Amino acid sequence: MTGSRSTLSIYGEKAIELLIRLCGVSAIIFVFAIFFFVFREGAPILASKDFSLGKFLTSTEWYPTSMSNVRFGTLALLAGTLSVTGVAMLIAVPFGLGAAIFVSEFCTGKVREILKIVIELLAAIPSIVWGFIGLTVMNPIIQNLFHVPVGLNVLNAAILLALMSIPVMVSIGEDALKAVPDSYREGALALGATRWQIIWRVLLPAAKNGLLAAVLLGVGRAVGETMAVLMATGHAVQIPHSIFDSCRTLTATIAAELGETREHSPHYQVLFLIGILLFTITFIVNLIADFVVKGVRKK
Amino acid sequence: MVKPKVQVENLRLSYGPREVIHGISFDIEPNEILGIIGPAQSGKTSLLRCINRTIEFTVGAKPSGTIRVDGEDISEMRNVYELRRRVGMVAPLPVGLPLSIYDNVAFAPRAAGMKKKGELDTLVEKCLTQSALWDEVKDRLDSLGTKLSGGQQQRLTIARALSHSPEILCLDEFSIAIDPVTTMRIEDVLKVLKKEVTIILVTNLVQQARRLAARTMFLWNGEIIELGPTEQLFGDKPKDKRTYDYVNGIFG
Ligand SMILES: Nc1ncnc2c1ncn2[C@@H]1O[C@H](COP(=O)(O)OP(=O)(O)O)[C@@H](O)[C@H]1O
Ligand SMILES: [Mg+2]
């Protein structure tokens, strides 16, 4: 009896191991499958004689539906995505990490619970609603405050993106800080360090990997966000020269135009190529992060 | 009569509604090693945390009574950070900060405003030598303190506690996580240090108090059962029967 039982449990264990392995492998399969699909839809354009990859990456002229002279230059869109994301991070990183430090180190009891709930609520607002806010609330505020003709611009979208990515940063950042053992805080405290010195010299170095992950998740959220930026940037194809210029992002372009294209037309294929470009950007961001974390660890 | 280094008067401490130290009073002489023995949960750690005022960071902890260092009431000291630098603390489990060996030792001086590389170098070497660690780590001061062995980390925490030149050094069951050989080395270090600082030695090894302390306190359930010359507590006739039982391991 015990013999058969143990064979059964051995098989059971094997089966569970297999299942877990499958889960792990499936993540890799999904990534490749998605990449493959997007690539298959977009790739044929690369072979077309009317299309030049150089122009695609370096030209600012985006006239995908022109009858006489079709031009697929994405530089302006890329600039739009990068500038909106960049400005958003300038706002979100200090606020997000600051809030994480505040919640984790300075709040106790009720205040802390309430703050966490409010921040989570912020994360639950759908992006289309943020878009409304950009259109109807932020637009006039920016116009009046800075005396600019249009309030739908880089700044508007960046503020929305910042607000959208702050909750992620706060909750991941707070987890990272909470994971720092209390003995570090007490150790530093007993050495006569002030609260600020403890945060600056002990907590931040100890939690840096987690904090970096928090920032990167925020960047990922910002690069990939579509609806809100579609509504708040002004959707104008141009390289923005100031934060008050309108612009257009890669994601918004795909969202706005894909529905209008014929399947497998050049325009359709170029939009998929833009998808690959986005993919590449996030891939590079993650890669850099990996290197940074490893470099930090080595030291 | 020498002036006492530390005077504790009617110290009480409660965590929330529960009182764990019930009004104790005693003095500590300058440059003595005062041993504190007693079973777990009797309030030894809490007592030390009252002396450097880190108790203030425990939510709900309420101390009362007075503690004087060099005659000055610590609750009236404005600069609590300075108090904590005057009172060094070594915790039971070594808390290597997630920094290099060098930065661990330089942490407190830097926090206090010392910036010059030369001064810091000298100080780091001096403290690591005092804590009998210098020879083992002098070639790798840049590597992480947390990568050292348990015994080395404990000596690193001692070096760190010495780095701010404390007048009083509190050791809280420092040998709980280290081997006997290292323990003996640190004990030798303490015997030398005694010339410069006043040492409060909380220990789980009663024999350690016997080896090092001139006077020993037996703390039990937040009360001082007996405080006197170490030979008295460890001899055949301590004042209290409970001391005899505890020291001789008959304690239930
Ligand atoms: N942070 C705390 N909050 C509540 N009670 C505590 C805390 N720290 C210690 N105590 C209580 O205080 C008493 C004394 O503990 P402690 O000072 O750690 O004793 P010892 O160091 O002698 O083992 C124990 O009953 C313990 O449960
Ligand atoms: Mg203790």
Coordinates of C-alpha atoms and ligand atoms in Angstrom, one line a residue:
Chain A
M1 CA 0.0 0.0 0.0
T2 CA 2.7 2.5 1.0
G3 CA 4.7 1.4 -2.1
S4 CA 1.9 2.4 -4.5
R5 CA 1.3 5.5 -2.6
S6 CA 4.8 6.7 -2.9
T7 CA 4.9 6.0 -6.7
L8 CA 1.8 8.0 -7.1
S9 CA 3.2 10.9 -5.1
I10 CA 6.4 10.7 -7.2
Y11 CA 4.3 11.0 -10.4
G12 CA 2.3 13.7 -8.9
E13 CA 5.4 15.6 -8.1
K14 CA 6.7 15.1 -11.6
A15 CA 3.4 16.4 -13.0
I16 CA 3.5 19.5 -10.9
E17 CA 7.1 20.1 -11.8
L18 CA 6.1 19.8 -15.5
L19 CA 3.2 22.2 -15.1
I20 CA 5.4 24.8 -13.4
R21 CA 8.0 24.4 -16.1
L22 CA 5.2 24.9 -18.7
C23 CA 4.1 28.1 -17.1
G24 CA 7.6 29.4 -17.2
V25 CA 8.2 28.4 -20.8
S26 CA 4.8 29.8 -21.8
A27 CA 5.9 33.3 -20.9
I28 CA 8.8 33.0 -23.3
I29 CA 6.5 31.5 -26.0
F30 CA 4.0 34.3 -25.6
V31 CA 6.7 37.0 -26.0
F32 CA 8.0 35.4 -29.1
A33 CA 4.6 34.7 -30.5
I34 CA 3.6 38.3 -30.1
F35 CA 6.8 39.5 -31.6
F36 CA 6.4 37.1 -34.5
F37 CA 2.8 38.1 -35.2
V38 CA 3.6 41.8 -35.2
F39 CA 6.7 41.3 -37.3
R40 CA 4.8 39.1 -39.8
E41 CA 2.2 41.8 -40.4
G42 CA 4.7 44.6 -40.7
A43 CA 7.7 42.9 -42.4
P44 CA 6.6 42.7 -46.0
I45 CA 6.9 46.5 -46.3
L46 CA 10.6 46.2 -45.7
A47 CA 10.9 44.5 -49.1
S48 CA 8.8 47.0 -50.9
K49 CA 10.7 49.4 -53.3
D50 CA 8.6 52.4 -52.3
F51 CA 9.7 52.1 -48.7
S52 CA 13.0 53.0 -47.1
L53 CA 13.9 52.0 -43.6
G54 CA 16.2 55.0 -43.3
K55 CA 13.4 57.4 -44.2
F56 CA 11.1 55.6 -41.7
L57 CA 13.5 56.3 -38.9
T58 CA 14.9 59.7 -39.8
S59 CA 12.2 61.6 -41.7
T60 CA 9.6 63.8 -39.9
E61 CA 7.2 63.6 -42.8
W62 CA 4.2 61.4 -42.0
Y63 CA 1.7 61.4 -44.9
P64 CA 0.5 57.9 -44.9
T65 CA -2.6 58.5 -46.9
S66 CA -1.3 60.9 -49.5
M67 CA -2.4 59.9 -53.0
S68 CA 0.5 61.5 -54.9
N69 CA 3.4 61.1 -52.6
V70 CA 3.1 58.7 -49.6
R71 CA 5.7 59.3 -46.9
F72 CA 6.2 57.2 -43.8
G73 CA 8.6 59.1 -41.6
T74 CA 8.2 58.4 -37.9
L75 CA 10.9 60.7 -36.4
A76 CA 8.3 63.2 -35.2
L77 CA 6.2 60.5 -33.6
L78 CA 9.2 59.1 -31.9
A79 CA 10.2 62.5 -30.7
G80 CA 6.6 62.9 -29.4
T81 CA 6.7 59.6 -27.5
L82 CA 10.2 60.3 -26.0
S83 CA 9.5 63.9 -25.0
V84 CA 6.1 63.1 -23.4
T85 CA 7.6 60.2 -21.6
G86 CA 10.7 62.1 -20.6
V87 CA 8.8 65.1 -19.1
A88 CA 6.4 62.7 -17.4
M89 CA 9.2 61.0 -15.7
L90 CA 10.8 64.2 -14.6
I91 CA 7.5 64.9 -12.8
A92 CA 6.7 61.3 -11.7
V93 CA 10.1 60.0 -10.4
P94 CA 10.6 62.7 -7.7
F95 CA 6.9 62.6 -6.7
G96 CA 6.5 58.9 -6.9
L97 CA 9.7 58.0 -5.0
G98 CA 9.1 60.9 -2.6
A99 CA 5.6 59.6 -1.9
A100 CA 6.9 56.0 -1.5
I101 CA 9.4 57.3 1.1
F102 CA 6.7 59.3 2.9
V103 CA 4.3 56.4 3.1
S104 CA 6.9 53.9 4.1
E105 CA 9.0 55.9 6.6
F106 CA 6.9 58.8 7.9
C107 CA 3.3 57.6 8.0
T108 CA 1.8 55.3 10.6
G109 CA -1.6 53.8 11.3
K110 CA -4.6 55.6 9.9
V111 CA -2.9 58.2 7.7
R112 CA -0.9 55.5 6.0
E113 CA -3.9 53.3 5.3
I114 CA -5.9 56.2 3.9
L115 CA -3.0 57.3 1.8
K116 CA -2.5 53.9 0.3
I117 CA -6.2 53.6 -0.5
V118 CA -6.2 56.9 -2.2
I119 CA -3.1 56.1 -4.2
E120 CA -4.6 52.8 -5.3
L121 CA -7.8 54.6 -6.3
L122 CA -5.6 56.8 -8.5
A123 CA -4.4 53.7 -10.3
A124 CA -7.9 52.5 -10.9
I125 CA -9.0 55.4 -13.0
P126 CA -9.3 54.3 -16.6
S127 CA -7.1 56.0 -19.1
I128 CA -9.9 57.3 -21.2
V129 CA -11.1 59.2 -18.1
W130 CA -7.6 60.7 -17.8
G131 CA -8.0 61.8 -21.4
F132 CA -11.2 63.6 -20.6
I133 CA -9.5 65.4 -17.7
G134 CA -6.7 66.4 -20.1
L135 CA -9.2 67.7 -22.6
T136 CA -11.6 69.5 -20.4
V137 CA -9.7 70.4 -17.2
M138 CA -6.0 70.6 -17.9
N139 CA -6.4 72.2 -21.4
P140 CA -8.0 75.5 -20.1
I141 CA -5.8 75.6 -17.0
I142 CA -2.6 75.4 -19.1
Q143 CA -3.9 78.0 -21.5
N144 CA -4.7 80.5 -18.8
L145 CA -1.7 79.8 -16.6
F146 CA 1.0 80.0 -19.2
H147 CA -0.9 82.2 -21.8
V148 CA -0.4 79.7 -24.6
P149 CA -2.9 79.3 -27.5
V150 CA -3.3 75.5 -27.1
G151 CA -3.4 73.6 -23.9
L152 CA -3.2 70.2 -25.6
N153 CA 0.5 69.7 -25.7
V154 CA 3.5 67.8 -24.3
L155 CA 3.0 69.3 -20.8
N156 CA -0.6 68.3 -20.6
A157 CA 0.0 64.7 -21.7
A158 CA 3.1 64.4 -19.5
I159 CA 1.2 65.5 -16.4
L160 CA -1.5 62.9 -17.1
L161 CA 1.1 60.2 -17.7
A162 CA 2.9 61.2 -14.5
L163 CA -0.3 60.9 -12.5
M164 CA -1.0 57.6 -14.1
S165 CA 2.5 56.1 -13.4
I166 CA 2.9 57.5 -9.9
P167 CA 0.6 55.0 -8.2
V168 CA 2.7 52.1 -9.6
M169 CA 5.9 53.7 -8.5
V170 CA 4.6 54.4 -5.1
S171 CA 3.3 50.9 -4.4
I172 CA 6.4 49.1 -5.8
G173 CA 8.7 51.6 -4.3
E174 CA 7.1 51.3 -0.9
D175 CA 7.3 47.5 -1.1
A176 CA 11.0 47.9 -1.8
L177 CA 11.6 50.2 1.2
K178 CA 9.5 48.0 3.5
A179 CA 11.7 45.0 2.5
V180 CA 14.7 46.8 4.0
P181 CA 15.2 45.1 7.4
D182 CA 14.3 47.2 10.4
S183 CA 17.7 46.3 11.8
Y184 CA 19.3 48.7 9.3
R185 CA 17.2 51.5 10.5
E186 CA 17.9 50.8 14.1
G187 CA 21.6 50.3 13.4
A188 CA 21.9 53.6 11.8
L189 CA 19.7 55.3 14.4
A190 CA 22.0 54.0 17.2
L191 CA 24.9 55.6 15.3
G192 CA 23.4 59.0 15.8
A193 CA 22.1 59.4 12.2
T194 CA 19.2 61.7 11.6
R195 CA 16.1 60.5 9.8
W196 CA 17.1 62.1 6.6
Q197 CA 20.6 60.6 6.8
I198 CA 19.1 57.2 7.4
I199 CA 16.9 57.5 4.3
W200 CA 19.7 58.9 2.1
R201 CA 22.6 56.8 3.2
V202 CA 21.0 53.5 4.2
L203 CA 17.5 53.0 2.8
L204 CA 18.0 54.3 -0.7
P205 CA 21.2 52.3 -1.3
A206 CA 19.6 49.2 0.2
A207 CA 16.4 49.4 -1.8
K208 CA 17.9 50.7 -5.1
N209 CA 17.0 47.6 -7.1
G210 CA 13.4 47.7 -6.1
L211 CA 13.2 51.5 -6.6
L212 CA 14.7 51.2 -10.1
A213 CA 12.1 48.5 -10.9
A214 CA 9.5 50.9 -9.7
V215 CA 10.7 53.7 -11.9
L216 CA 11.0 51.4 -14.9
L217 CA 7.5 50.1 -14.5
G218 CA 6.4 53.7 -14.5
V219 CA 8.4 54.3 -17.7
G220 CA 6.8 51.2 -19.3
R221 CA 3.4 52.5 -18.4
A222 CA 4.2 55.9 -19.9
V223 CA 5.6 54.6 -23.1
G224 CA 2.8 52.2 -23.7
E225 CA -0.1 54.5 -22.7
T226 CA -2.3 55.4 -25.6
M227 CA -5.8 56.8 -25.0
A228 CA -5.0 59.6 -22.6
V229 CA -2.1 60.9 -24.7
L230 CA -4.1 60.6 -27.9
M231 CA -6.6 63.1 -26.4
A232 CA -4.1 65.3 -24.6
T233 CA -1.2 65.8 -26.9
G234 CA -3.1 67.7 -29.6
H235 CA -2.1 64.9 -32.1
A236 CA -0.1 67.2 -34.3
V237 CA 2.8 65.6 -36.3
Q238 CA 5.8 67.7 -35.4
I239 CA 8.9 67.6 -33.4
P240 CA 8.0 69.6 -30.2
H241 CA 10.5 72.4 -29.4
S242 CA 9.0 73.3 -26.1
I243 CA 6.7 71.6 -23.6
F244 CA 3.9 73.9 -24.9
D245 CA 4.0 72.4 -28.4
S246 CA 1.5 69.9 -29.5
C247 CA 2.9 66.5 -30.6
R248 CA 1.8 63.0 -31.5
T249 CA 3.0 59.7 -30.1
L250 CA 3.7 56.4 -31.7
T251 CA 1.0 54.6 -29.8
A252 CA -1.7 57.2 -30.5
T253 CA -0.9 57.0 -34.2
I254 CA -1.5 53.3 -34.3
A255 CA -4.7 53.6 -32.3
A256 CA -6.0 56.4 -34.5
E257 CA -5.1 55.1 -37.8
L258 CA -5.2 51.3 -37.8
G259 CA -9.0 51.1 -38.0
E260 CA -9.0 53.1 -41.2
T261 CA -6.5 51.1 -43.2
R262 CA -7.0 48.3 -45.5
E263 CA -5.5 45.0 -44.3
H264 CA -2.0 44.4 -45.8
S265 CA -1.9 47.8 -47.4
P266 CA 1.5 49.6 -47.0
H267 CA 0.0 51.9 -44.4
Y268 CA -1.3 49.0 -42.4
Q269 CA 2.1 47.3 -42.6
V270 CA 3.9 50.5 -41.5
L271 CA 1.7 50.8 -38.5
F272 CA 2.8 47.3 -37.4
L273 CA 6.4 48.4 -38.0
I274 CA 5.7 51.2 -35.5
G275 CA 4.6 48.5 -33.1
I276 CA 8.0 46.8 -33.5
L277 CA 9.6 50.1 -32.9
L278 CA 7.7 50.5 -29.6
F279 CA 8.7 46.9 -28.7
T280 CA 12.3 47.8 -29.4
I281 CA 12.2 50.9 -27.2
T282 CA 10.8 49.0 -24.2
F283 CA 13.3 46.2 -24.8
I284 CA 16.2 48.7 -24.7
V285 CA 14.9 50.3 -21.6
N286 CA 14.7 46.9 -19.8
L287 CA 18.1 46.0 -21.1
I288 CA 19.7 49.2 -19.7
A289 CA 17.9 48.6 -16.4
D290 CA 19.4 45.1 -16.3
F291 CA 22.8 46.4 -16.9
V292 CA 22.5 49.1 -14.3
V293 CA 21.2 46.7 -11.7
K294 CA 24.0 44.2 -12.4
G295 CA 26.6 47.0 -12.4
V296 CA 25.3 48.2 -9.1
R297 CA 25.4 44.6 -7.7
K298 CA 29.0 44.0 -8.7
K299 CA 30.1 47.0 -6.7
Chain B
M1 CA 34.1 59.8 45.6
V2 CA 34.1 59.7 41.8
K3 CA 31.1 61.1 40.1
P4 CA 29.0 58.4 38.4
K5 CA 29.0 58.3 34.7
V6 CA 25.4 57.3 34.4
Q7 CA 22.7 57.7 37.0
V8 CA 19.4 55.9 36.6
E9 CA 16.6 57.0 38.9
N10 CA 13.3 55.3 39.3
L11 CA 13.2 54.3 35.6
R12 CA 9.9 52.9 34.5
L13 CA 9.0 51.8 31.0
S14 CA 5.8 50.6 29.5
Y15 CA 4.9 49.4 26.1
G16 CA 1.3 50.5 25.7
P17 CA -0.6 49.5 28.9
R18 CA 2.1 46.9 29.9
E19 CA 4.9 48.0 32.3
V20 CA 8.1 46.1 31.7
I21 CA 10.6 48.0 33.8
H22 CA 9.2 48.8 37.3
G23 CA 11.1 51.7 38.7
I24 CA 14.8 50.8 38.9
S25 CA 17.6 52.9 40.2
F26 CA 21.4 52.4 39.9
D27 CA 24.6 54.2 39.1
I28 CA 27.4 53.3 36.7
E29 CA 31.0 54.3 37.6
P30 CA 33.2 55.7 34.9
N31 CA 35.5 53.2 33.2
E32 CA 33.9 50.2 34.8
I33 CA 32.4 47.2 33.1
L34 CA 28.9 46.7 34.5
G35 CA 27.6 43.3 33.8
I36 CA 23.8 42.9 33.4
I37 CA 22.5 39.3 33.5
G38 CA 18.9 38.0 33.6
P39 CA 16.6 35.7 31.7
A40 CA 15.1 36.6 28.4
Q41 CA 12.3 39.1 28.5
S42 CA 13.4 40.7 31.7
G43 CA 13.9 44.1 30.1
K44 CA 17.7 44.2 29.5
T45 CA 17.4 45.4 25.9
S46 CA 14.7 47.9 26.7
L47 CA 16.9 49.4 29.5
L48 CA 19.8 49.9 27.0
R49 CA 17.4 51.5 24.5
C50 CA 16.3 54.0 27.2
I51 CA 19.8 55.0 27.7
N52 CA 20.5 56.1 24.1
R53 CA 16.9 57.1 23.6
T54 CA 16.3 54.9 20.6
I55 CA 13.3 53.8 22.6
E56 CA 11.5 56.9 21.3
F57 CA 11.2 55.2 17.9
T58 CA 9.1 52.4 19.3
V59 CA 5.4 53.3 18.9
G60 CA 3.7 53.2 22.3
A61 CA 6.8 53.0 24.4
K62 CA 6.6 55.4 27.4
P63 CA 9.6 55.8 29.7
S64 CA 9.5 57.8 32.9
G65 CA 12.0 58.6 35.6
T66 CA 15.4 60.2 35.0
I67 CA 18.6 59.0 33.4
R68 CA 21.6 61.3 33.8
V69 CA 24.8 61.0 31.8
D70 CA 27.6 63.0 33.4
G71 CA 25.0 64.6 35.6
E72 CA 22.9 65.8 32.6
D73 CA 19.3 64.7 32.3
I74 CA 19.2 62.9 28.8
S75 CA 15.5 63.7 28.3
E76 CA 16.4 67.4 28.3
M77 CA 19.2 67.0 25.8
R78 CA 18.3 68.9 22.6
N79 CA 20.7 67.1 20.4
V80 CA 19.6 63.5 20.7
Y81 CA 21.9 62.5 17.8
E82 CA 24.9 63.6 19.8
L83 CA 23.6 61.6 22.8
R84 CA 23.5 58.5 20.5
R85 CA 27.1 59.2 19.5
R86 CA 28.1 59.4 23.1
V87 CA 26.5 56.1 23.8
G88 CA 27.6 53.4 21.5
M89 CA 25.4 50.4 21.0
V90 CA 26.2 46.9 19.8
A91 CA 23.1 44.8 19.0
P92 CA 22.8 41.0 19.6
L93 CA 22.8 40.1 15.9
P94 CA 25.3 42.0 13.9
V95 CA 23.6 44.6 11.8
G96 CA 25.9 45.2 8.9
L97 CA 24.6 48.1 7.1
P98 CA 24.4 47.4 3.3
L99 CA 27.6 49.4 2.7
S100 CA 31.2 48.6 2.3
I101 CA 33.4 47.7 5.3
Y102 CA 34.9 51.2 5.1
D103 CA 31.6 53.0 4.8
N104 CA 30.2 51.0 7.7
V105 CA 32.8 52.4 10.0
A106 CA 32.8 55.8 8.4
F107 CA 29.0 56.1 8.7
A108 CA 28.7 57.7 12.1
P109 CA 31.7 60.2 11.7
R110 CA 30.3 61.2 8.3
A111 CA 26.8 61.7 9.8
A112 CA 28.5 63.9 12.4
G113 CA 30.1 66.0 9.7
M114 CA 33.6 64.6 9.3
K115 CA 34.5 64.8 5.6
K116 CA 38.3 64.7 5.2
K117 CA 39.5 61.5 3.6
G118 CA 42.7 61.5 5.6
E119 CA 41.0 61.8 9.0
L120 CA 38.4 59.2 8.0
D121 CA 41.1 56.8 6.9
T122 CA 43.0 57.1 10.2
L123 CA 39.8 56.7 12.2
V124 CA 38.6 53.6 10.3
E125 CA 41.9 51.9 10.7
K126 CA 42.0 52.8 14.4
C127 CA 38.5 51.4 15.1
L128 CA 39.0 48.3 13.1
T129 CA 42.3 47.6 14.9
Q130 CA 40.6 48.2 18.3
S131 CA 37.9 45.7 17.4
A132 CA 40.6 43.1 16.3
L133 CA 39.4 43.0 12.7
W134 CA 41.9 45.2 10.9
D135 CA 44.3 42.4 9.9
E136 CA 41.5 40.3 8.4
V137 CA 39.9 43.0 6.3
K138 CA 42.6 45.6 5.5
D139 CA 42.9 44.4 1.9
R140 CA 39.2 44.5 1.1
L141 CA 37.8 47.6 2.8
D142 CA 35.7 48.2 -0.3
S143 CA 33.7 44.9 -0.2
L144 CA 30.3 44.7 1.4
G145 CA 30.2 44.4 5.2
T146 CA 27.3 42.0 4.9
K147 CA 29.6 39.5 3.1
L148 CA 31.8 38.9 6.2
S149 CA 31.3 36.0 8.5
G150 CA 29.1 36.3 11.6
G151 CA 32.0 36.8 14.0
Q152 CA 33.7 39.4 11.7
Q153 CA 30.4 41.2 11.3
Q154 CA 30.0 41.5 15.0
R155 CA 33.5 42.9 15.3
L156 CA 32.6 45.3 12.5
T157 CA 29.6 46.5 14.5
I158 CA 31.9 47.0 17.4
A159 CA 34.3 49.0 15.2
R160 CA 31.3 51.0 14.1
A161 CA 30.2 51.7 17.6
L162 CA 33.7 52.9 18.5
S163 CA 33.9 55.1 15.4
H164 CA 32.0 57.9 17.1
S165 CA 34.3 57.7 20.1
P166 CA 31.5 56.9 22.6
E167 CA 32.0 57.5 26.3
I168 CA 29.7 54.7 27.1
L169 CA 29.6 51.4 25.1
C170 CA 26.5 49.2 25.5
L171 CA 26.9 45.6 24.4
D172 CA 23.7 43.6 24.1
E173 CA 24.3 39.9 24.2
F174 CA 27.0 40.4 21.6
S175 CA 28.2 36.8 21.6
I176 CA 24.9 35.2 20.9
A177 CA 25.7 34.6 17.2
I178 CA 29.4 34.1 17.3
D179 CA 31.9 31.3 18.1
P180 CA 33.7 31.0 21.4
V181 CA 37.1 31.9 19.9
T182 CA 35.9 35.2 18.5
T183 CA 34.0 35.8 21.7
M184 CA 37.3 35.5 23.7
R185 CA 39.0 37.9 21.3
I186 CA 36.3 40.5 21.7
E187 CA 36.4 40.0 25.5
D188 CA 40.2 40.8 25.3
V189 CA 39.3 43.9 23.3
L190 CA 36.9 45.0 26.0
K191 CA 39.4 44.6 28.7
V192 CA 41.6 47.1 26.9
L193 CA 38.8 49.4 26.0
K194 CA 37.7 49.7 29.6
K195 CA 40.6 52.2 30.1
E196 CA 38.8 54.7 27.8
V197 CA 35.1 54.0 28.0
T198 CA 32.5 52.9 30.4
I199 CA 31.0 49.6 29.3
I200 CA 27.6 48.2 30.0
L201 CA 27.7 44.5 29.2
V202 CA 24.3 42.8 28.9
T203 CA 25.1 39.1 28.5
N204 CA 23.3 35.8 28.2
L205 CA 26.4 34.0 29.3
V206 CA 26.6 34.5 33.1
Q207 CA 30.2 33.4 33.1
Q208 CA 31.1 36.2 30.7
A209 CA 29.9 38.8 33.3
R210 CA 32.1 36.9 35.8
R211 CA 35.1 37.1 33.6
L212 CA 34.8 40.8 32.7
A213 CA 32.6 42.8 35.1
A214 CA 33.7 44.3 38.4
R215 CA 30.0 44.7 39.3
T216 CA 27.0 42.8 38.1
M217 CA 23.3 43.5 38.1
F218 CA 20.7 40.7 38.1
L219 CA 17.6 42.0 36.3
W220 CA 14.5 39.9 36.4
N221 CA 11.1 40.9 35.2
G222 CA 11.9 44.5 35.1
E223 CA 13.3 44.7 38.6
I224 CA 16.8 44.7 40.0
I225 CA 17.1 41.6 42.2
E226 CA 20.6 42.2 43.1
L227 CA 23.4 44.6 42.2
G228 CA 26.9 44.3 43.7
P229 CA 30.4 43.2 43.3
T230 CA 30.6 40.3 40.8
E231 CA 32.2 38.0 43.4
Q232 CA 29.3 38.5 45.6
L233 CA 26.7 37.5 43.0
F234 CA 28.8 34.5 41.9
G235 CA 29.8 33.5 45.4
D236 CA 28.2 31.1 47.8
K237 CA 26.1 33.7 49.5
P238 CA 24.6 36.3 47.2
K239 CA 22.0 38.6 49.0
D240 CA 19.1 37.0 47.2
K241 CA 18.4 33.3 46.8
R242 CA 17.1 33.9 43.3
T243 CA 20.5 35.2 42.2
Y244 CA 22.1 32.0 43.5
D245 CA 19.6 29.9 41.6
Y246 CA 20.0 31.9 38.4
V247 CA 23.8 32.0 38.4
N248 CA 24.0 28.3 39.1
G249 CA 21.4 27.4 36.5
I250 CA 18.7 26.2 38.9
F251 CA 16.4 28.8 37.6
G252 CA 12.9 27.6 36.5
Ligands
LIG1 N1 8.8 46.9 20.8 C1 8.2 46.3 21.8 N2 6.8 46.4 21.9 C2 6.2 45.8 22.9 N3 6.7 45.1 23.9 C3 8.1 44.9 23.9 C4 8.9 45.5 22.8 N4 10.2 45.2 23.0 C5 10.2 44.4 24.2 N5 8.9 44.3 24.7 C6 8.6 43.6 25.9 O1 9.3 44.1 26.9 C7 9.8 43.1 27.8 C8 11.3 43.2 27.9 O2 11.9 42.8 26.7 P1 13.4 43.0 26.4 O3 13.8 44.4 26.8 O4 13.7 42.7 25.0 O5 14.0 41.9 27.4 P2 15.4 41.2 27.3 O6 16.3 42.0 26.4 O7 15.9 41.1 28.7 O8 15.2 39.8 26.7 C9 9.3 41.7 27.2 O9 8.2 41.3 27.9 C10 9.0 42.1 25.8 O10 7.9 41.3 25.3
MG2 MG 17.3 41.4 24.6

